[in-house]
CSV table of C-alpha atoms and ligand atoms in Angstrom, one decimal:
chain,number,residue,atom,x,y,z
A,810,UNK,CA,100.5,109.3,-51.1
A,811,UNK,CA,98.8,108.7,-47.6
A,812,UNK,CA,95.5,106.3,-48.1
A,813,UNK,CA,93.3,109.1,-46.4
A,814,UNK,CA,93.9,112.7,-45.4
A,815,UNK,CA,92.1,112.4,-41.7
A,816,UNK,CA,94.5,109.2,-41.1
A,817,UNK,CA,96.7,109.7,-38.4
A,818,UNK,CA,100.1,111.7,-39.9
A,819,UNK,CA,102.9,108.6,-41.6
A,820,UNK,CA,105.8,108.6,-39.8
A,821,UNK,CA,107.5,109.1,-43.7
A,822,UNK,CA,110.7,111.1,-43.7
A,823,UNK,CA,110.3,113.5,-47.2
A,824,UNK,CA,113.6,112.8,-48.0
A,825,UNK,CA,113.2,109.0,-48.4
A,826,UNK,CA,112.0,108.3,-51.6
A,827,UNK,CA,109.7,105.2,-52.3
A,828,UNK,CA,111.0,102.3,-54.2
A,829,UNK,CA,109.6,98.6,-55.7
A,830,UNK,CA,111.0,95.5,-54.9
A,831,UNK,CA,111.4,93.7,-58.0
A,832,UNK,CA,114.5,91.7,-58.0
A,833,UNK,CA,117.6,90.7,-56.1
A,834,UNK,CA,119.4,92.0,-58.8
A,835,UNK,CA,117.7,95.0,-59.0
A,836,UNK,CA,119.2,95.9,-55.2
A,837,UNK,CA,121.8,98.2,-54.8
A,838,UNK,CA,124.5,96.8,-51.7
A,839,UNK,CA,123.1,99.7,-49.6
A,840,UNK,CA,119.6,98.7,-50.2
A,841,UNK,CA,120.6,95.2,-49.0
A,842,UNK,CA,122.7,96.3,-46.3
A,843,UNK,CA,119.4,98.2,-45.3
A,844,UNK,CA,117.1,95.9,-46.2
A,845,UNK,CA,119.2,92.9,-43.6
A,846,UNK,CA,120.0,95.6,-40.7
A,847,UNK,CA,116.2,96.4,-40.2
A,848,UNK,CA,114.8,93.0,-40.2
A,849,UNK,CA,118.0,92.0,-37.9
A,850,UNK,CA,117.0,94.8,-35.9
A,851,UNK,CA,113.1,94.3,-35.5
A,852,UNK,CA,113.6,90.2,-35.0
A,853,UNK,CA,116.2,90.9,-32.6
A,854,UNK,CA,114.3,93.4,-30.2
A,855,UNK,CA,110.9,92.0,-31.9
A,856,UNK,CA,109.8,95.4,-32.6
A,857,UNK,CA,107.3,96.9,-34.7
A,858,UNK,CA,107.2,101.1,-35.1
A,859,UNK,CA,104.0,102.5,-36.5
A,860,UNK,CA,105.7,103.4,-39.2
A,861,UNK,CA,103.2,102.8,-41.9
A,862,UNK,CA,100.4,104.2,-40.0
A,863,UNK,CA,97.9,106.0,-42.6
A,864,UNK,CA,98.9,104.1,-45.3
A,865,UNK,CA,97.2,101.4,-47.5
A,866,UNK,CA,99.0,98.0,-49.0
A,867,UNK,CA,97.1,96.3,-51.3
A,868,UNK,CA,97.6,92.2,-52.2
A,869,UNK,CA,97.5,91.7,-55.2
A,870,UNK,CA,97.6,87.5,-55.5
A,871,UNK,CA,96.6,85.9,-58.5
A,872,UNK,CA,98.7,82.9,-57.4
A,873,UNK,CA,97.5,80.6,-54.4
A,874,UNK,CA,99.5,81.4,-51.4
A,875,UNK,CA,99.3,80.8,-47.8
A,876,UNK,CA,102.8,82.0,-46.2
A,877,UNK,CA,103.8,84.7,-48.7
A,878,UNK,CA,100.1,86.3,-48.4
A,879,UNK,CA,99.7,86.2,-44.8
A,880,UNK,CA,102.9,87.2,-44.1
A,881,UNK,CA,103.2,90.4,-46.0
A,882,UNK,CA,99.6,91.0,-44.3
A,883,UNK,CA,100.8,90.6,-40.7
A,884,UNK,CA,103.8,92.8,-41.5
A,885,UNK,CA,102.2,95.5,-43.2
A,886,UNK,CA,99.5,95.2,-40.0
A,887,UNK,CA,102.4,95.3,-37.5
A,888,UNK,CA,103.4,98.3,-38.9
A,889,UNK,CA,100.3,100.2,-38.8
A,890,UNK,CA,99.5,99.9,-42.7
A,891,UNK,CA,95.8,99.1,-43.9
A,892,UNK,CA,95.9,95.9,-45.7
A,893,UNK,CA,93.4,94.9,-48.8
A,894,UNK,CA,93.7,91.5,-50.0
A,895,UNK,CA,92.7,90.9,-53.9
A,896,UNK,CA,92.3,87.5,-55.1
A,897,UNK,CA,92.1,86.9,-59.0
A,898,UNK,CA,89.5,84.7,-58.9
A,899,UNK,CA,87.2,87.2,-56.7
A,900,UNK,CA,88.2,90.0,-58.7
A,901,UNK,CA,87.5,92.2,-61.8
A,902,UNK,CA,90.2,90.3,-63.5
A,903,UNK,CA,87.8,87.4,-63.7
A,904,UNK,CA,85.7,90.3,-65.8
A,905,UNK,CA,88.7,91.0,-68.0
A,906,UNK,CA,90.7,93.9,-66.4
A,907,UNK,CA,94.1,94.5,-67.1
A,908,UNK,CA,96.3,94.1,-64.4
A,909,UNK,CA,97.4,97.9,-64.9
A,910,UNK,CA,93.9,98.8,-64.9
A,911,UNK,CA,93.3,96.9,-61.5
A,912,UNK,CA,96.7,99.1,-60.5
A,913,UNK,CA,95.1,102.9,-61.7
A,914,UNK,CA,91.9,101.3,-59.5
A,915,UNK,CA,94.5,100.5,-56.4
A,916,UNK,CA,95.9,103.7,-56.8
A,917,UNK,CA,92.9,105.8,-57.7
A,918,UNK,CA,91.4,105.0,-54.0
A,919,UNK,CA,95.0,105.8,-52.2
A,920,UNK,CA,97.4,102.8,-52.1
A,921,UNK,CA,100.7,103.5,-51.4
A,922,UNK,CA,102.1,99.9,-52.2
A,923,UNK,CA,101.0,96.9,-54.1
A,924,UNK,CA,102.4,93.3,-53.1
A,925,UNK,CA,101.8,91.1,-56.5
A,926,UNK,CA,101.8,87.4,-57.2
A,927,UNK,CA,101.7,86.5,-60.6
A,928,UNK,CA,101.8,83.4,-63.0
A,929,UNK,CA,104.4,85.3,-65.6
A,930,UNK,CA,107.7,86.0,-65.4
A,931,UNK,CA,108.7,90.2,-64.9
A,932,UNK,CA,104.5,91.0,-64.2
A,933,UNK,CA,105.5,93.2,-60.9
A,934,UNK,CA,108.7,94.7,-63.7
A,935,UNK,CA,106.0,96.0,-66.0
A,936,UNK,CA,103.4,97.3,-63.7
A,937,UNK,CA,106.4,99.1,-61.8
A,938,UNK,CA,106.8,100.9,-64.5
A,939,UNK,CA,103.5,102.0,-65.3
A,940,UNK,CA,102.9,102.9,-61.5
A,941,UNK,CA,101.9,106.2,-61.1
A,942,UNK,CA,104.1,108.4,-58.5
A,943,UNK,CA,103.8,107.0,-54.8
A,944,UNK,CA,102.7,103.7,-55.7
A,945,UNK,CA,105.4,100.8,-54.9
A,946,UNK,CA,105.5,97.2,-56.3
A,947,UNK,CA,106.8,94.4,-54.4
A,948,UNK,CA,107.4,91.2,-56.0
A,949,UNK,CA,105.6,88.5,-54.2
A,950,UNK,CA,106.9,85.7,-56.8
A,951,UNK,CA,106.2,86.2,-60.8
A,952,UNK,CA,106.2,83.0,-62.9
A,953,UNK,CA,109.4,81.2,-62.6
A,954,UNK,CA,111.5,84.4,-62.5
A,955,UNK,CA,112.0,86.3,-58.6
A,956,UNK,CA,110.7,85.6,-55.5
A,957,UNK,CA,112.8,88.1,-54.0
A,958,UNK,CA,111.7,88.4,-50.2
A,959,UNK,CA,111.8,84.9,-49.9
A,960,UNK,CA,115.5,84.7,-50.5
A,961,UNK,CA,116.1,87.7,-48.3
A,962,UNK,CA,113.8,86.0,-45.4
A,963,UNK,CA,116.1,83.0,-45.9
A,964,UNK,CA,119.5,84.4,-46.1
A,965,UNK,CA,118.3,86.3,-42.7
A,966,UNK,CA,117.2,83.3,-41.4
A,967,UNK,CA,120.5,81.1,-41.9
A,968,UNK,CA,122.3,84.4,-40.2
A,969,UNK,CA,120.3,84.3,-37.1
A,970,UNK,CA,120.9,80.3,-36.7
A,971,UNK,CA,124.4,81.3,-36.5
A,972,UNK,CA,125.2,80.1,-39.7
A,973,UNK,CA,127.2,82.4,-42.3
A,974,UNK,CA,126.5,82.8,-46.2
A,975,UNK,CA,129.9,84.4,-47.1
A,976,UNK,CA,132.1,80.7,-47.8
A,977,UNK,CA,129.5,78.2,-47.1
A,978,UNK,CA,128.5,75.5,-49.6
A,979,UNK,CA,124.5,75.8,-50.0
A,980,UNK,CA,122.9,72.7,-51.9
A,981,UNK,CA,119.9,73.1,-53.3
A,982,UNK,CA,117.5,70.0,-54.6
A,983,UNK,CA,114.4,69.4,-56.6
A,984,UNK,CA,112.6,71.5,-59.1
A,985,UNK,CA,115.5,74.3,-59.4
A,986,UNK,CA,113.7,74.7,-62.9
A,987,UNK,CA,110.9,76.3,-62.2
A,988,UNK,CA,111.6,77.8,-58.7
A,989,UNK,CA,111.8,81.5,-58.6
A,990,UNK,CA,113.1,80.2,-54.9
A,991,UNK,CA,116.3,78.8,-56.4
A,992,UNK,CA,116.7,81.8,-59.3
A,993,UNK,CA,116.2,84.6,-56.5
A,994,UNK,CA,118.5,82.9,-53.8
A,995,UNK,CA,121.5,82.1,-56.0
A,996,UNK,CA,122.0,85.9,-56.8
A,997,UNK,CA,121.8,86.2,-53.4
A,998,UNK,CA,123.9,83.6,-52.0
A,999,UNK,CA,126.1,85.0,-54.7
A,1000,UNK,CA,125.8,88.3,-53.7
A,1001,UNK,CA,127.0,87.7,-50.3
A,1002,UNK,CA,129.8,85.5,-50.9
A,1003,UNK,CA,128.7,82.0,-50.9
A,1004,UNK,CA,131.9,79.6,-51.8
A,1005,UNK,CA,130.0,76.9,-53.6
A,1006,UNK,CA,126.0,76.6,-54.7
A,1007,UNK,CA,125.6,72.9,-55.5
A,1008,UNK,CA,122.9,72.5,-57.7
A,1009,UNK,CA,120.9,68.7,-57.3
A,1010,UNK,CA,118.0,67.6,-59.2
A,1011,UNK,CA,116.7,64.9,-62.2
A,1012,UNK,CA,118.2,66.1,-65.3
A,1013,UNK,CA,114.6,67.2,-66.5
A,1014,UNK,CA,114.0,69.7,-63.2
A,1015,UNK,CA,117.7,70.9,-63.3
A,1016,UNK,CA,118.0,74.7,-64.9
A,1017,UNK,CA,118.1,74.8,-69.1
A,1018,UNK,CA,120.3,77.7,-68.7
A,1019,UNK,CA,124.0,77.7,-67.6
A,1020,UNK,CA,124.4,79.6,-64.4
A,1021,UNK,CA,127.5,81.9,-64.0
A,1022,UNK,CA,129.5,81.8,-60.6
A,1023,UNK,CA,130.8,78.8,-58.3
A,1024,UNK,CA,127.8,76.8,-59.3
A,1025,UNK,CA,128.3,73.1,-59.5
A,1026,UNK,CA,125.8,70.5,-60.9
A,1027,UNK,CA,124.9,67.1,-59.3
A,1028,UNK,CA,123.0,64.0,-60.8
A,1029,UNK,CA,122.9,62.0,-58.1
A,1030,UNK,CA,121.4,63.6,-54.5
A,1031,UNK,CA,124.2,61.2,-52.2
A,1032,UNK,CA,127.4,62.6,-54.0
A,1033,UNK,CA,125.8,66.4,-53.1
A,1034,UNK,CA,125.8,66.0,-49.6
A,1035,UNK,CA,129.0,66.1,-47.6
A,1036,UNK,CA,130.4,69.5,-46.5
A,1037,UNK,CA,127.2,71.0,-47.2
A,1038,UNK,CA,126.3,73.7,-44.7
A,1039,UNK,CA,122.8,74.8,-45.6
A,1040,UNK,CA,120.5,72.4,-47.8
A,1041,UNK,CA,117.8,74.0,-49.4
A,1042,UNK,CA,114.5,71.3,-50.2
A,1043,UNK,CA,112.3,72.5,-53.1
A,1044,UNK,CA,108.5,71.0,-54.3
A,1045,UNK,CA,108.2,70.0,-57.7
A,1046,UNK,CA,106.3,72.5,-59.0
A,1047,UNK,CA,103.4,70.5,-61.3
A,1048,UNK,CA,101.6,73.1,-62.0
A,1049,UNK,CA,104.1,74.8,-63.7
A,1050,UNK,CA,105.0,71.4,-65.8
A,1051,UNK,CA,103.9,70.0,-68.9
A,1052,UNK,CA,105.0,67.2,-70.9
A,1053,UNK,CA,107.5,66.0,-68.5
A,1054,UNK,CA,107.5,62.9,-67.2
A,1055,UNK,CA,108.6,62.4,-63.6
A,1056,UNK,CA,109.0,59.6,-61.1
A,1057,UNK,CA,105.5,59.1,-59.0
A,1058,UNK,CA,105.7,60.1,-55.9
A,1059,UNK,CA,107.4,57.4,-53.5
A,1060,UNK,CA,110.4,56.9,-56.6
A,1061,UNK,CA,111.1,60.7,-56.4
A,1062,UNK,CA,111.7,60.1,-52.6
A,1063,UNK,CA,114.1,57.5,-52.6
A,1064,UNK,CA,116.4,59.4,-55.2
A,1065,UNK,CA,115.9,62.9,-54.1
A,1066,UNK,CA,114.1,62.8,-50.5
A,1067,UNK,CA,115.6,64.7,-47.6
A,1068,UNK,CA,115.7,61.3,-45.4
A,1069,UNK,CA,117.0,60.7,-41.7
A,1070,UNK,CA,119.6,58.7,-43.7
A,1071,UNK,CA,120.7,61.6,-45.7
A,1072,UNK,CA,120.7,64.0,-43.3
A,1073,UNK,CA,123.0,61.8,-41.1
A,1074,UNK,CA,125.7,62.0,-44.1
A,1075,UNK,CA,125.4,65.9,-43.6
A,1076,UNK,CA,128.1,67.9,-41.7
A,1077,UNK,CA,126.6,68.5,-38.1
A,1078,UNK,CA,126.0,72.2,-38.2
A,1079,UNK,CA,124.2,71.7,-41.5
A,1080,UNK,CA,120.4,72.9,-41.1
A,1081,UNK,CA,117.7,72.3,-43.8
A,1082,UNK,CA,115.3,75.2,-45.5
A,1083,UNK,CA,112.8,75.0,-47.5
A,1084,UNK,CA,110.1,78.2,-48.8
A,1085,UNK,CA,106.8,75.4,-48.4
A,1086,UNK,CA,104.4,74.7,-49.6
A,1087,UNK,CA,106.2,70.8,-47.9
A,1088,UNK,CA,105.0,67.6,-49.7
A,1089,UNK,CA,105.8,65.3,-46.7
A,1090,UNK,CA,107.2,62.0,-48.1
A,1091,UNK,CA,108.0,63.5,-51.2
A,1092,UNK,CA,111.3,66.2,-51.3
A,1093,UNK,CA,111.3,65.7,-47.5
A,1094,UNK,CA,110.2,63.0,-45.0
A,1095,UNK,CA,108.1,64.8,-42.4
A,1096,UNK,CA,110.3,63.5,-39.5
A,1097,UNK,CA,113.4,65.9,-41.3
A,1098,UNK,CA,110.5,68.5,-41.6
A,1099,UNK,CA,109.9,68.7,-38.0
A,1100,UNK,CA,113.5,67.6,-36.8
A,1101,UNK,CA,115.9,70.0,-35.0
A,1102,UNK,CA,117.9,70.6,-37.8
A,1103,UNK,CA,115.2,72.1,-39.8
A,1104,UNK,CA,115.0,76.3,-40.3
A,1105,UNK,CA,111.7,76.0,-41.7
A,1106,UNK,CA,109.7,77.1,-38.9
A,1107,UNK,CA,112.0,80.0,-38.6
A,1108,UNK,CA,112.0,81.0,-42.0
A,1109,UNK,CA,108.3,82.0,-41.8
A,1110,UNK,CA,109.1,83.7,-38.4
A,1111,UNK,CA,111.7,85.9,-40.1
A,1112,UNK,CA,109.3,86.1,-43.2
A,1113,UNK,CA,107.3,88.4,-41.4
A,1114,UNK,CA,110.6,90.4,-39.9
A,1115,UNK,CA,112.1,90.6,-43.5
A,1116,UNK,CA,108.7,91.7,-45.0
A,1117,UNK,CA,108.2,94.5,-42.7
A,1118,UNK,CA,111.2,95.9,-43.4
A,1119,UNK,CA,110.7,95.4,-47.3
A,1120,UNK,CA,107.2,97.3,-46.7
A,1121,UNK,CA,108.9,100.0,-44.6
A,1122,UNK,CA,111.9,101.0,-46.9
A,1123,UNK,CA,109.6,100.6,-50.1
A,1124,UNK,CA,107.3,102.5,-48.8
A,1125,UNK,CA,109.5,105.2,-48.0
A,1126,UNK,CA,109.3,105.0,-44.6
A,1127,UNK,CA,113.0,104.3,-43.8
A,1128,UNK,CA,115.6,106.4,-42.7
A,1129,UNK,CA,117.5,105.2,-45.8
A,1130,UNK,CA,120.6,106.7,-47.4
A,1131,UNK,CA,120.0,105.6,-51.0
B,707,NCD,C1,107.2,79.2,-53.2
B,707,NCD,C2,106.6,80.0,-54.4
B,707,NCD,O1,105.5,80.3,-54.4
B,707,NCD,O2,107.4,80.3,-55.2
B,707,NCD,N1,106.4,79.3,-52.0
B,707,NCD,C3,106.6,80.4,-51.2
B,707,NCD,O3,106.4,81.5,-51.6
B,707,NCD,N2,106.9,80.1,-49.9
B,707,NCD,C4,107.6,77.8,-53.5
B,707,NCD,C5,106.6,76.9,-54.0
B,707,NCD,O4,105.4,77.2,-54.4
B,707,NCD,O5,106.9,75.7,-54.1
């Protein structure tokens, strides 16, 4: 569906169907394999076709987000796409509208794809299947479930710092619990052929669920370090926790903070990641943050590389085989 018949023609091939972005999991290897060559290919020659000319992309964020928001804005812009941002708080789901009702609204008025944020686990799963033809949901992050592009923007980022995912050891520390970061880049890492995911955090913020694969579990931060080659800082995620109680800040730091001491123990390729939002002092000391061997610039960088190309192939605007 193209937002408006005078708009200039989409460059959409009819043979490449649309698709939503709901899961790692949900990816087929080709759709990976697609999904990685694009963004490779755009970052690399820092390109941007028109191929989304003509069509709308709605956001749909009833989340706060900086990086995730503007991000899949620039790319969709980049491409050509109208954007239209829809915050809940500004919106008719302040009124009481469904969030399928707001979705028949999108679509009624010609949006081709909606990006969605969302405080519950599988929202962007059950509007996707309530879409009506032509519309694509992307999963921006839902609850504590998937946050797929950001685990695609990162894996793409560690490959373009010359570091490889298939037999690396990634360590990831902090609120793995409630991070749809950690969930969404462990079937990932996995997918790709990670050798060992090392999994670092309080007992309390550590997942309730045993995770299949080469996954290791560490109560102490110290003992998680050597022969890392990626190390993955996450927030704790207090809005999301109740009846917990945690270290104040400056405790949590000394245990689990990403300090110039810890990072010295670190093999001397390792680099650092981390989605943000940063609490500076807390999970990481800001001079780590802004430190060489930080990729967390470069992660929001390829955000917008990886986003394009998840706008372009779910919008049916790739040359995909699939
Ligand atoms: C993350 C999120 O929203 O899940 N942020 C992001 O998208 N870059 C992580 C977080 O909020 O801590």
């Amino acid at each position: 569906m193209t937002a408006m018949p005078s708009a200039a023609p989409s460059a959409t091939p009819s043979t490449d169907p649309c698709h939503h972005l709901l899961s790692i999991e949900a990816l087929s290897d080709e759709q990976l394999h697609l999904l990685f060559s694009t963004a490779r290919h755009w970052a690399e020659t820092e390109q941007a076709p028109a191929c989304l000319q003509g069509r709308t992309v709605a956001l749909l964020f009833h989340e706060a987000s900086t990086r995730t928001r503007v991000s899949f804005e620039l790319a969709a812009k980049r491409l050509g796409a109208h954007t239209s941002i829809i915050e809940a708080a500004a919106s008719s789901a302040s009124k009481g509208e469904t969030l399928a009702d707001t979705m028949y609204t999108l679509a009624a008025m010609g949006v081709d794809g909606i990006v969605l944020r969302h405080s519950q686990n599988h929202a962007a799963a059950e509007l996707a299947r309530l879409a009506p033809p032509g519309v694509s949901l992307i999963n921006a992050g839902d609850g504590v479930h998937a946050h797929p592009s950001q685990a695609l923007l990162d894996v793409l980022t560690v490959e373009r710092a010359g570091l490889a995912v298939a037999g690396a050891t990634l360590t990831i520390v902090g609120d793995i619990r409630h991070s749809r970061v950690a969930k969404s880049n462990i079937a990932l890492w996995q997918r790709l052929g990670v050798k060992k995911i090392r999994l670092a955090a309080p007992a309390e913020l550590l997942p309730e669920e045993t995770i299949a694969g080469p996954i290791e579990v560490y109560s102490d931060f110290d003992s998680a370090l050597p022969g890392s080659d990626v190390v993955m800082m996450l927030r704790i995620q207090r809005e999301r926790i109740q009846g917990l109680s945690l270290p104040d800040a400056d405790a949590y730091h000394q245990a689990w903070g990403l300090t110039e001491a810890r990072l010295a123990r670190l093999p001397q390729h390792a680099r650092v990641l981390h989605p943000g939002p940063m609490n500076r002092g807390v999970e990481i000391a800001s001079s780590v943050a802004d430190g060489p061997r930080a990729l967390i610039r470069s992660q929001v960088t390829h955000g917008v590389y990886m986003r394009m190309a998840i706008l372009a192939w779910s919008l049916g605007a790739l040359a995909a085989k699939s």
